[in-house]
Amino acid sequence: MSTIYEIYGREIFDSRGNPTLEVEVVLESGIVGRAMVPSGASTGEREALELRDGDAARFQGKGVTRAVDNVNQTIAPEIVGLEATDQVALDQMLCELDGTEDKRRLGADAILDEVKRRTDLAAVISEHVALKRSGRGFLGLCPFHQEKTPSFHVDPER
């Protein structure tokens, strides 16, 4: 039910108008986890590295087509068929595929921010749906409905 069926990435724009990676993970059950995670305003020296294209003629070098290609051509073939709920196996597979401490080969945006989080999301949704269908959700053991709450970021430097 929570087996990864399909995964693909695409380049979109974040709230600042910068290119960022969006990844969609589809489970065999049809449940989808999709989102994007934009860059932070500041990056620490020990943080995993984002993979930017560096082509000055395209979005001032900030494009993420290399990260998109990594998701679609390198990561997807390796994790399709894995159980989305087996986060240990997924973590190991992604780290082995990259092979670097700072995630510079495949890019932190592809590995950490997107593939991992979207698979987590799809797995969680899958588990909640299974619990809801079994009746446990109706007993209050598994809250299925959550009110939407707005979120925002305040930049103290501006």
Tab-separated table of N, CA and C in Angstrom:
chain	number	residue	atom	x	y	z
A	1	MET	N	0.827	-1.208	0.000
A	1	MET	CA	0.000	0.000	0.000
A	1	MET	C	0.861	1.259	0.000
A	2	SER	N	2.004	1.232	0.711
A	2	SER	CA	2.836	2.435	0.770
A	2	SER	C	4.126	2.279	-0.032
A	3	THR	N	4.098	1.420	-1.047
A	3	THR	CA	5.255	1.241	-1.915
A	3	THR	C	5.363	2.437	-2.855
A	4	ILE	N	6.590	2.927	-3.032
A	4	ILE	CA	6.815	4.067	-3.925
A	4	ILE	C	6.625	3.598	-5.368
A	5	TYR	N	5.698	4.229	-6.060
A	5	TYR	CA	5.347	3.862	-7.428
A	5	TYR	C	6.052	4.758	-8.448
A	6	GLU	N	6.149	6.032	-8.140
A	6	GLU	CA	6.698	7.000	-9.088
A	6	GLU	C	7.251	8.190	-8.315
A	7	ILE	N	8.299	8.774	-8.848
A	7	ILE	CA	8.853	9.987	-8.247
A	7	ILE	C	9.411	10.846	-9.369
A	8	TYR	N	9.135	12.131	-9.297
A	8	TYR	CA	9.728	13.018	-10.296
A	8	TYR	C	9.885	14.432	-9.738
A	9	GLY	N	10.878	15.096	-10.291
A	9	GLY	CA	11.182	16.458	-9.867
A	9	GLY	C	10.969	17.433	-10.999
A	10	ARG	N	10.798	18.693	-10.615
A	10	ARG	CA	10.648	19.755	-11.613
A	10	ARG	C	11.173	21.057	-11.006
A	11	GLU	N	11.542	21.977	-11.857
A	11	GLU	CA	12.006	23.292	-11.419
A	11	GLU	C	10.807	24.230	-11.353
A	12	ILE	N	10.636	24.885	-10.212
A	12	ILE	CA	9.582	25.884	-10.035
A	12	ILE	C	10.221	27.103	-9.379
A	13	PHE	N	9.427	28.113	-9.062
A	13	PHE	CA	9.945	29.320	-8.427
A	13	PHE	C	9.426	29.440	-7.005
A	14	ASP	N	10.318	29.876	-6.100
A	14	ASP	CA	9.907	30.077	-4.711
A	14	ASP	C	9.311	31.472	-4.539
A	15	SER	N	9.010	31.840	-3.308
A	15	SER	CA	8.346	33.122	-3.039
A	15	SER	C	9.221	34.327	-3.357
A	16	ARG	N	10.530	34.126	-3.491
A	16	ARG	CA	11.435	35.221	-3.849
A	16	ARG	C	11.677	35.290	-5.352
A	17	GLY	N	11.052	34.373	-6.097
A	17	GLY	CA	11.250	34.328	-7.539
A	17	GLY	C	12.482	33.552	-7.957
A	18	ASN	N	13.089	32.826	-7.032
A	18	ASN	CA	14.266	32.019	-7.346
A	18	ASN	C	13.848	30.598	-7.714
A	19	PRO	N	14.567	29.986	-8.650
A	19	PRO	CA	14.266	28.597	-8.974
A	19	PRO	C	14.502	27.703	-7.754
A	20	THR	N	13.649	26.726	-7.597
A	20	THR	CA	13.821	25.731	-6.547
A	20	THR	C	13.267	24.411	-7.055
A	21	LEU	N	13.575	23.367	-6.353
A	21	LEU	CA	13.174	22.030	-6.758
A	21	LEU	C	11.861	21.627	-6.097
A	22	GLU	N	10.950	21.099	-6.891
A	22	GLU	CA	9.732	20.489	-6.357
A	22	GLU	C	9.780	19.011	-6.719
A	23	VAL	N	9.466	18.166	-5.752
A	23	VAL	CA	9.459	16.727	-5.988
A	23	VAL	C	8.084	16.178	-5.639
A	24	GLU	N	7.623	15.261	-6.460
A	24	GLU	CA	6.347	14.596	-6.214
A	24	GLU	C	6.616	13.104	-6.088
A	25	VAL	N	6.136	12.518	-4.989
A	25	VAL	CA	6.256	11.086	-4.750
A	25	VAL	C	4.847	10.503	-4.794
A	26	VAL	N	4.656	9.490	-5.638
A	26	VAL	CA	3.358	8.832	-5.771
A	26	VAL	C	3.502	7.403	-5.257
A	27	LEU	N	2.608	7.014	-4.348
A	27	LEU	CA	2.607	5.650	-3.833
A	27	LEU	C	1.695	4.776	-4.684
A	28	GLU	N	1.855	3.456	-4.577
A	28	GLU	CA	1.010	2.535	-5.339
A	28	GLU	C	-0.470	2.742	-5.048
A	29	SER	N	-0.778	3.210	-3.849
A	29	SER	CA	-2.171	3.448	-3.463
A	29	SER	C	-2.749	4.692	-4.132
A	30	GLY	N	-1.893	5.474	-4.802
A	30	GLY	CA	-2.342	6.704	-5.439
A	30	GLY	C	-2.130	7.935	-4.578
A	31	ILE	N	-1.702	7.742	-3.346
A	31	ILE	CA	-1.437	8.876	-2.458
A	31	ILE	C	-0.189	9.602	-2.944
A	32	VAL	N	-0.253	10.935	-2.911
A	32	VAL	CA	0.820	11.771	-3.438
A	32	VAL	C	1.370	12.669	-2.340
A	33	GLY	N	2.689	12.761	-2.274
A	33	GLY	CA	3.357	13.746	-1.428
A	33	GLY	C	4.074	14.707	-2.354
A	34	ARG	N	3.758	16.003	-2.272
A	34	ARG	CA	4.358	16.970	-3.187
A	34	ARG	C	4.593	18.274	-2.448
A	35	ALA	N	5.755	18.854	-2.647
A	35	ALA	CA	6.036	20.168	-2.085
A	35	ALA	C	7.383	20.654	-2.581
A	36	MET	N	7.662	21.879	-2.254
A	36	MET	CA	8.959	22.466	-2.569
A	36	MET	C	9.512	23.103	-1.310
A	37	VAL	N	10.825	23.162	-1.246
A	37	VAL	CA	11.476	23.783	-0.102
A	37	VAL	C	12.477	24.793	-0.642
A	38	PRO	N	12.194	26.082	-0.487
A	38	PRO	CA	13.114	27.103	-1.004
A	38	PRO	C	14.366	27.204	-0.152
A	39	SER	N	15.350	27.875	-0.690
A	39	SER	CA	16.591	28.111	0.040
A	39	SER	C	16.337	29.010	1.229
A	40	GLY	N	17.133	28.830	2.253
A	40	GLY	CA	17.081	29.747	3.380
A	40	GLY	C	17.772	31.048	3.018
A	41	ALA	N	17.491	32.098	3.761
A	41	ALA	CA	18.116	33.395	3.495
A	41	ALA	C	19.606	33.347	3.809
A	42	SER	N	19.986	32.526	4.781
A	42	SER	CA	21.399	32.376	5.111
A	42	SER	C	21.712	30.890	5.200
A	43	THR	N	22.938	30.541	4.863
A	43	THR	CA	23.353	29.150	4.873
A	43	THR	C	24.597	29.013	5.730
A	44	GLY	N	24.582	28.081	6.648
A	44	GLY	CA	25.732	27.841	7.517
A	44	GLY	C	26.825	27.080	6.789
A	45	GLU	N	28.047	27.179	7.296
A	45	GLU	CA	29.180	26.553	6.625
A	45	GLU	C	29.156	25.028	6.718
A	46	ARG	N	28.430	24.467	7.671
A	46	ARG	CA	28.369	23.012	7.826
A	46	ARG	C	27.097	22.400	7.237
A	47	GLU	N	26.273	23.220	6.617
A	47	GLU	CA	25.038	22.706	6.037
A	47	GLU	C	25.324	21.943	4.752
A	48	ALA	N	24.443	20.999	4.454
A	48	ALA	CA	24.540	20.280	3.189
A	48	ALA	C	24.318	21.275	2.046
A	49	LEU	N	24.961	21.007	0.928
A	49	LEU	CA	24.963	21.959	-0.185
A	49	LEU	C	23.801	21.753	-1.153
A	50	GLU	N	23.224	22.871	-1.573
A	50	GLU	CA	22.238	22.838	-2.651
A	50	GLU	C	22.992	22.692	-3.959
A	51	LEU	N	22.352	22.126	-4.934
A	51	LEU	CA	22.972	21.957	-6.241
A	51	LEU	C	22.362	22.961	-7.206
A	52	ARG	N	23.119	24.005	-7.515
A	52	ARG	CA	22.687	25.031	-8.473
A	52	ARG	C	23.434	24.820	-9.778
A	53	ASP	N	22.822	25.222	-10.896
A	53	ASP	CA	23.401	24.983	-12.211
A	53	ASP	C	24.658	25.803	-12.483
A	54	GLY	N	24.695	27.032	-12.015
A	54	GLY	CA	25.862	27.876	-12.238
A	54	GLY	C	25.924	28.517	-13.616
A	55	ASP	N	24.882	28.406	-14.418
A	55	ASP	CA	24.830	29.008	-15.747
A	55	ASP	C	24.340	30.448	-15.598
A	56	ALA	N	25.268	31.411	-15.699
A	56	ALA	CA	24.942	32.819	-15.467
A	56	ALA	C	23.869	33.341	-16.423
A	57	ALA	N	23.727	32.728	-17.577
A	57	ALA	CA	22.735	33.176	-18.556
A	57	ALA	C	21.322	32.696	-18.205
A	58	ARG	N	21.220	31.838	-17.218
A	58	ARG	CA	19.910	31.283	-16.842
A	58	ARG	C	19.684	31.487	-15.351
A	59	PHE	N	18.781	32.386	-15.015
A	59	PHE	CA	18.431	32.701	-13.621
A	59	PHE	C	19.658	33.045	-12.774
A	60	GLN	N	20.602	33.752	-13.373
A	60	GLN	CA	21.822	34.196	-12.689
A	60	GLN	C	22.557	33.040	-12.010
A	61	GLY	N	22.533	31.893	-12.656
A	61	GLY	CA	23.242	30.726	-12.141
A	61	GLY	C	22.500	29.947	-11.071
A	62	LYS	N	21.282	30.376	-10.750
A	62	LYS	CA	20.544	29.741	-9.651
A	62	LYS	C	19.598	28.623	-10.089
A	63	GLY	N	19.609	28.257	-11.366
A	63	GLY	CA	18.731	27.188	-11.834
A	63	GLY	C	19.018	25.871	-11.130
A	64	VAL	N	18.047	24.976	-11.155
A	64	VAL	CA	18.201	23.692	-10.465
A	64	VAL	C	17.958	22.502	-11.405
A	65	THR	N	18.232	22.674	-12.694
A	65	THR	CA	17.980	21.576	-13.628
A	65	THR	C	18.878	20.370	-13.349
A	66	ARG	N	20.068	20.588	-12.830
A	66	ARG	CA	20.928	19.448	-12.465
A	66	ARG	C	20.298	18.659	-11.327
A	67	ALA	N	19.735	19.356	-10.345
A	67	ALA	CA	19.061	18.676	-9.231
A	67	ALA	C	17.824	17.933	-9.735
A	68	VAL	N	17.089	18.548	-10.670
A	68	VAL	CA	15.914	17.892	-11.262
A	68	VAL	C	16.346	16.611	-11.969
A	69	ASP	N	17.415	16.699	-12.766
A	69	ASP	CA	17.926	15.515	-13.460
A	69	ASP	C	18.356	14.435	-12.470
A	70	ASN	N	18.974	14.845	-11.365
A	70	ASN	CA	19.388	13.867	-10.357
A	70	ASN	C	18.186	13.130	-9.766
A	71	VAL	N	17.114	13.861	-9.510
A	71	VAL	CA	15.906	13.216	-8.980
A	71	VAL	C	15.338	12.249	-10.010
A	72	ASN	N	15.174	12.721	-11.241
A	72	ASN	CA	14.494	11.929	-12.265
A	72	ASN	C	15.325	10.779	-12.823
A	73	GLN	N	16.643	10.964	-12.930
A	73	GLN	CA	17.470	9.962	-13.591
A	73	GLN	C	18.307	9.110	-12.645
A	74	THR	N	18.670	9.644	-11.484
A	74	THR	CA	19.539	8.906	-10.569
A	74	THR	C	18.787	8.367	-9.360
A	75	ILE	N	18.021	9.227	-8.707
A	75	ILE	CA	17.344	8.831	-7.470
A	75	ILE	C	16.108	7.979	-7.750
A	76	ALA	N	15.249	8.424	-8.652
A	76	ALA	CA	13.972	7.731	-8.897
A	76	ALA	C	14.138	6.242	-9.214
A	77	PRO	N	15.023	5.868	-10.142
A	77	PRO	CA	15.137	4.438	-10.452
A	77	PRO	C	15.561	3.582	-9.255
A	78	GLU	N	16.262	4.189	-8.318
A	78	GLU	CA	16.752	3.440	-7.162
A	78	GLU	C	15.724	3.298	-6.046
A	79	ILE	N	14.809	4.256	-5.920
A	79	ILE	CA	13.876	4.171	-4.788
A	79	ILE	C	12.468	3.741	-5.173
A	80	VAL	N	12.157	3.723	-6.465
A	80	VAL	CA	10.851	3.186	-6.876
A	80	VAL	C	10.823	1.712	-6.471
A	81	GLY	N	9.762	1.340	-5.792
A	81	GLY	CA	9.622	-0.032	-5.306
A	81	GLY	C	9.927	-0.187	-3.828
A	82	LEU	N	10.603	0.811	-3.235
A	82	LEU	CA	10.861	0.766	-1.789
A	82	LEU	C	9.582	1.098	-1.030
A	83	GLU	N	9.515	0.648	0.202
A	83	GLU	CA	8.400	1.006	1.074
A	83	GLU	C	8.622	2.420	1.597
A	84	ALA	N	7.649	3.281	1.415
A	84	ALA	CA	7.766	4.671	1.870
A	84	ALA	C	7.854	4.749	3.385
A	85	THR	N	7.331	3.750	4.078
A	85	THR	CA	7.362	3.764	5.545
A	85	THR	C	8.692	3.277	6.102
A	86	ASP	N	9.561	2.713	5.267
A	86	ASP	CA	10.873	2.245	5.721
A	86	ASP	C	11.885	3.372	5.554
A	87	GLN	N	11.840	4.323	6.478
A	87	GLN	CA	12.675	5.515	6.372
A	87	GLN	C	14.163	5.215	6.511
A	88	VAL	N	14.523	4.183	7.257
A	88	VAL	CA	15.935	3.817	7.410
A	88	VAL	C	16.500	3.376	6.063
A	89	ALA	N	15.793	2.513	5.361
A	89	ALA	CA	16.256	2.044	4.048
A	89	ALA	C	16.345	3.197	3.055
A	90	LEU	N	15.370	4.097	3.108
A	90	LEU	CA	15.376	5.252	2.210
A	90	LEU	C	16.570	6.158	2.502
A	91	ASP	N	16.817	6.447	3.782
A	91	ASP	CA	17.973	7.267	4.164
A	91	ASP	C	19.274	6.642	3.677
A	92	GLN	N	19.432	5.344	3.910
A	92	GLN	CA	20.658	4.660	3.504
A	92	GLN	C	20.844	4.717	1.995
A	93	MET	N	19.781	4.467	1.260
A	93	MET	CA	19.851	4.482	-0.198
A	93	MET	C	20.266	5.863	-0.713
A	94	LEU	N	19.649	6.921	-0.190
A	94	LEU	CA	19.962	8.276	-0.647
A	94	LEU	C	21.396	8.664	-0.307
A	95	CYS	N	21.851	8.326	0.890
A	95	CYS	CA	23.228	8.659	1.283
A	95	CYS	C	24.242	7.871	0.460
A	96	GLU	N	23.946	6.605	0.186
A	96	GLU	CA	24.843	5.802	-0.644
A	96	GLU	C	24.901	6.333	-2.076
A	97	LEU	N	23.774	6.745	-2.603
A	97	LEU	CA	23.744	7.294	-3.962
A	97	LEU	C	24.600	8.545	-4.076
A	98	ASP	N	24.556	9.403	-3.049
A	98	ASP	CA	25.333	10.641	-3.087
A	98	ASP	C	26.799	10.366	-2.776
A	99	GLY	N	27.069	9.690	-1.686
A	99	GLY	CA	28.431	9.315	-1.340
A	99	GLY	C	29.307	10.416	-0.777
A	100	THR	N	28.770	11.611	-0.516
A	100	THR	CA	29.566	12.690	0.065
A	100	THR	C	28.925	13.153	1.365
A	101	GLU	N	29.751	13.693	2.255
A	101	GLU	CA	29.248	14.128	3.560
A	101	GLU	C	28.328	15.342	3.459
A	102	ASP	N	28.654	16.272	2.559
A	102	ASP	CA	27.855	17.502	2.457
A	102	ASP	C	26.798	17.438	1.346
A	103	LYS	N	26.583	16.264	0.797
A	103	LYS	CA	25.539	16.019	-0.218
A	103	LYS	C	25.750	16.843	-1.488
A	104	ARG	N	27.004	17.088	-1.848
A	104	ARG	CA	27.282	17.948	-2.998
A	104	ARG	C	27.084	17.247	-4.343
A	105	ARG	N	27.115	15.926	-4.386
A	105	ARG	CA	26.971	15.229	-5.671
A	105	ARG	C	25.540	15.331	-6.205
A	106	LEU	N	24.574	14.925	-5.408
A	106	LEU	CA	23.175	14.988	-5.846
A	106	LEU	C	22.491	16.265	-5.396
A	107	GLY	N	23.024	16.920	-4.390
A	107	GLY	CA	22.457	18.170	-3.883
A	107	GLY	C	21.528	17.939	-2.709
A	108	ALA	N	21.700	18.751	-1.686
A	108	ALA	CA	20.854	18.638	-0.496
A	108	ALA	C	19.404	18.916	-0.840
A	109	ASP	N	19.189	19.802	-1.834
A	109	ASP	CA	17.812	20.108	-2.213
A	109	ASP	C	17.118	18.854	-2.739
A	110	ALA	N	17.834	18.052	-3.505
A	110	ALA	CA	17.241	16.829	-4.044
A	110	ALA	C	17.087	15.756	-2.971
A	111	ILE	N	18.105	15.590	-2.144
A	111	ILE	CA	18.090	14.491	-1.178
A	111	ILE	C	17.297	14.810	0.071
A	112	LEU	N	17.708	15.827	0.768
A	112	LEU	CA	17.136	16.093	2.083
A	112	LEU	C	15.796	16.784	2.011
A	113	ASP	N	15.778	17.900	1.326
A	113	ASP	CA	14.592	18.740	1.360
A	113	ASP	C	13.424	18.166	0.583
A	114	GLU	N	13.696	17.454	-0.458
A	114	GLU	CA	12.595	17.060	-1.320
A	114	GLU	C	12.267	15.581	-1.279
A	115	VAL	N	13.155	14.744	-1.777
A	115	VAL	CA	12.824	13.324	-1.874
A	115	VAL	C	12.451	12.759	-0.511
A	116	LYS	N	13.270	13.036	0.487
A	116	LYS	CA	13.024	12.478	1.825
A	116	LYS	C	11.722	13.006	2.412
A	117	ARG	N	11.524	14.294	2.363
A	117	ARG	CA	10.329	14.877	2.980
A	117	ARG	C	9.050	14.503	2.240
A	118	ARG	N	9.096	14.414	0.917
A	118	ARG	CA	7.896	14.054	0.172
A	118	ARG	C	7.534	12.604	0.414
A	119	THR	N	8.554	11.739	0.525
A	119	THR	CA	8.279	10.340	0.824
A	119	THR	C	7.723	10.207	2.231
A	120	ASP	N	8.294	10.962	3.172
A	120	ASP	CA	7.757	10.979	4.541
A	120	ASP	C	6.288	11.383	4.523
A	121	LEU	N	5.983	12.442	3.801
A	121	LEU	CA	4.616	12.952	3.744
A	121	LEU	C	3.663	11.911	3.162
A	122	ALA	N	4.049	11.313	2.052
A	122	ALA	CA	3.192	10.304	1.430
A	122	ALA	C	2.994	9.110	2.357
A	123	ALA	N	4.065	8.703	3.053
A	123	ALA	CA	3.959	7.572	3.979
A	123	ALA	C	3.021	7.890	5.132
A	124	VAL	N	3.148	9.090	5.681
A	124	VAL	CA	2.282	9.492	6.791
A	124	VAL	C	0.829	9.533	6.337
A	125	ILE	N	0.584	10.117	5.181
A	125	ILE	CA	-0.784	10.169	4.659
A	125	ILE	C	-1.311	8.750	4.454
A	126	SER	N	-0.471	7.879	3.905
A	126	SER	CA	-0.867	6.500	3.667
A	126	SER	C	-1.260	5.808	4.963
A	127	GLU	N	-0.456	5.995	6.007
A	127	GLU	CA	-0.754	5.371	7.297
A	127	GLU	C	-2.040	5.933	7.887
A	128	HIS	N	-2.253	7.232	7.775
A	128	HIS	CA	-3.476	7.845	8.307
A	128	HIS	C	-4.710	7.346	7.561
A	129	VAL	N	-4.592	7.211	6.239
A	129	VAL	CA	-5.726	6.710	5.463
A	129	VAL	C	-6.039	5.278	5.873
A	130	ALA	N	-4.998	4.453	6.045
A	130	ALA	CA	-5.217	3.066	6.459
A	130	ALA	C	-5.892	3.016	7.829
A	131	LEU	N	-5.455	3.863	8.754
A	131	LEU	CA	-6.068	3.890	10.082
A	131	LEU	C	-7.500	4.390	10.011
A	132	LYS	N	-7.737	5.382	9.189
A	132	LYS	CA	-9.086	5.930	9.046
A	132	LYS	C	-10.032	4.857	8.502
A	133	ARG	N	-9.563	4.129	7.510
A	133	ARG	CA	-10.402	3.091	6.899
A	133	ARG	C	-10.670	1.940	7.864
A	134	SER	N	-9.720	1.680	8.769
A	134	SER	CA	-9.911	0.578	9.708
A	134	SER	C	-10.839	0.955	10.847
A	135	GLY	N	-11.195	2.218	10.939
A	135	GLY	CA	-12.095	2.669	11.993
A	135	GLY	C	-11.386	3.284	13.174
A	136	ARG	N	-10.071	3.119	13.268
A	136	ARG	CA	-9.345	3.670	14.410
A	136	ARG	C	-9.412	5.184	14.425
A	137	GLY	N	-9.458	5.794	13.240
A	137	GLY	CA	-9.541	7.248	13.182
A	137	GLY	C	-10.826	7.769	13.778
A	138	PHE	N	-11.882	7.020	13.618
A	138	PHE	CA	-13.169	7.443	14.158
A	138	PHE	C	-13.209	7.335	15.676
A	139	LEU	N	-12.342	6.522	16.254
A	139	LEU	CA	-12.307	6.357	17.704
A	139	LEU	C	-11.431	7.405	18.374
A	140	GLY	N	-10.821	8.265	17.584
A	140	GLY	CA	-9.970	9.306	18.150
A	140	GLY	C	-8.543	8.851	18.391
A	141	LEU	N	-8.206	7.647	17.964
A	141	LEU	CA	-6.849	7.152	18.149
A	141	LEU	C	-5.894	7.764	17.137
A	142	CYS	N	-6.439	8.229	16.049
A	142	CYS	CA	-5.621	8.800	14.986
A	142	CYS	C	-6.341	10.017	14.429
A	143	PRO	N	-5.964	11.215	14.846
A	143	PRO	CA	-6.646	12.402	14.322
A	143	PRO	C	-6.349	12.561	12.837
A	144	PHE	N	-7.370	12.452	12.012
A	144	PHE	CA	-7.192	12.516	10.568
A	144	PHE	C	-7.309	13.934	10.051
A	145	HIS	N	-8.195	14.724	10.624
A	145	HIS	CA	-8.438	16.079	10.143
A	145	HIS	C	-7.627	17.072	10.966
A	146	GLN	N	-6.931	17.946	10.296
A	146	GLN	CA	-6.158	18.976	10.984
A	146	GLN	C	-6.501	20.314	10.358
A	147	GLU	N	-6.793	21.282	11.198
A	147	GLU	CA	-7.109	22.615	10.696
A	147	GLU	C	-5.885	23.214	10.021
A	148	LYS	N	-6.107	23.915	8.931
A	148	LYS	CA	-5.015	24.597	8.249
A	148	LYS	C	-4.653	25.849	9.036
A	149	THR	N	-3.367	26.075	9.169
A	149	THR	CA	-2.898	27.270	9.867
A	149	THR	C	-1.922	28.002	8.961
A	150	PRO	N	-2.012	29.311	8.916
A	150	PRO	CA	-1.081	30.062	8.073
A	150	PRO	C	0.324	30.028	8.664
A	151	SER	N	1.305	30.094	7.794
A	151	SER	CA	2.683	30.188	8.255
A	151	SER	C	3.389	31.249	7.417
A	152	PHE	N	4.374	31.872	8.000
A	152	PHE	CA	5.113	32.905	7.292
A	152	PHE	C	6.496	33.022	7.902
A	153	HIS	N	7.351	33.746	7.225
A	153	HIS	CA	8.728	33.940	7.661
A	153	HIS	C	8.978	35.438	7.795
A	154	VAL	N	9.535	35.853	8.909
A	154	VAL	CA	9.874	37.252	9.123
A	154	VAL	C	11.388	37.371	9.061
A	155	ASP	N	11.874	38.202	8.158
A	155	ASP	CA	13.307	38.419	8.016
A	155	ASP	C	13.700	39.591	8.901
A	156	PRO	N	14.427	39.350	10.001
A	156	PRO	CA	14.774	40.431	10.923
A	156	PRO	C	15.748	41.451	10.333
A	157	GLU	N	16.376	41.114	9.203
A	157	GLU	CA	17.345	42.013	8.580
A	157	GLU	C	16.688	43.067	7.707
A	158	ARG	N	15.398	42.942	7.453
A	158	ARG	CA	14.748	43.873	6.521
A	158	ARG	C	13.802	44.779	7.218
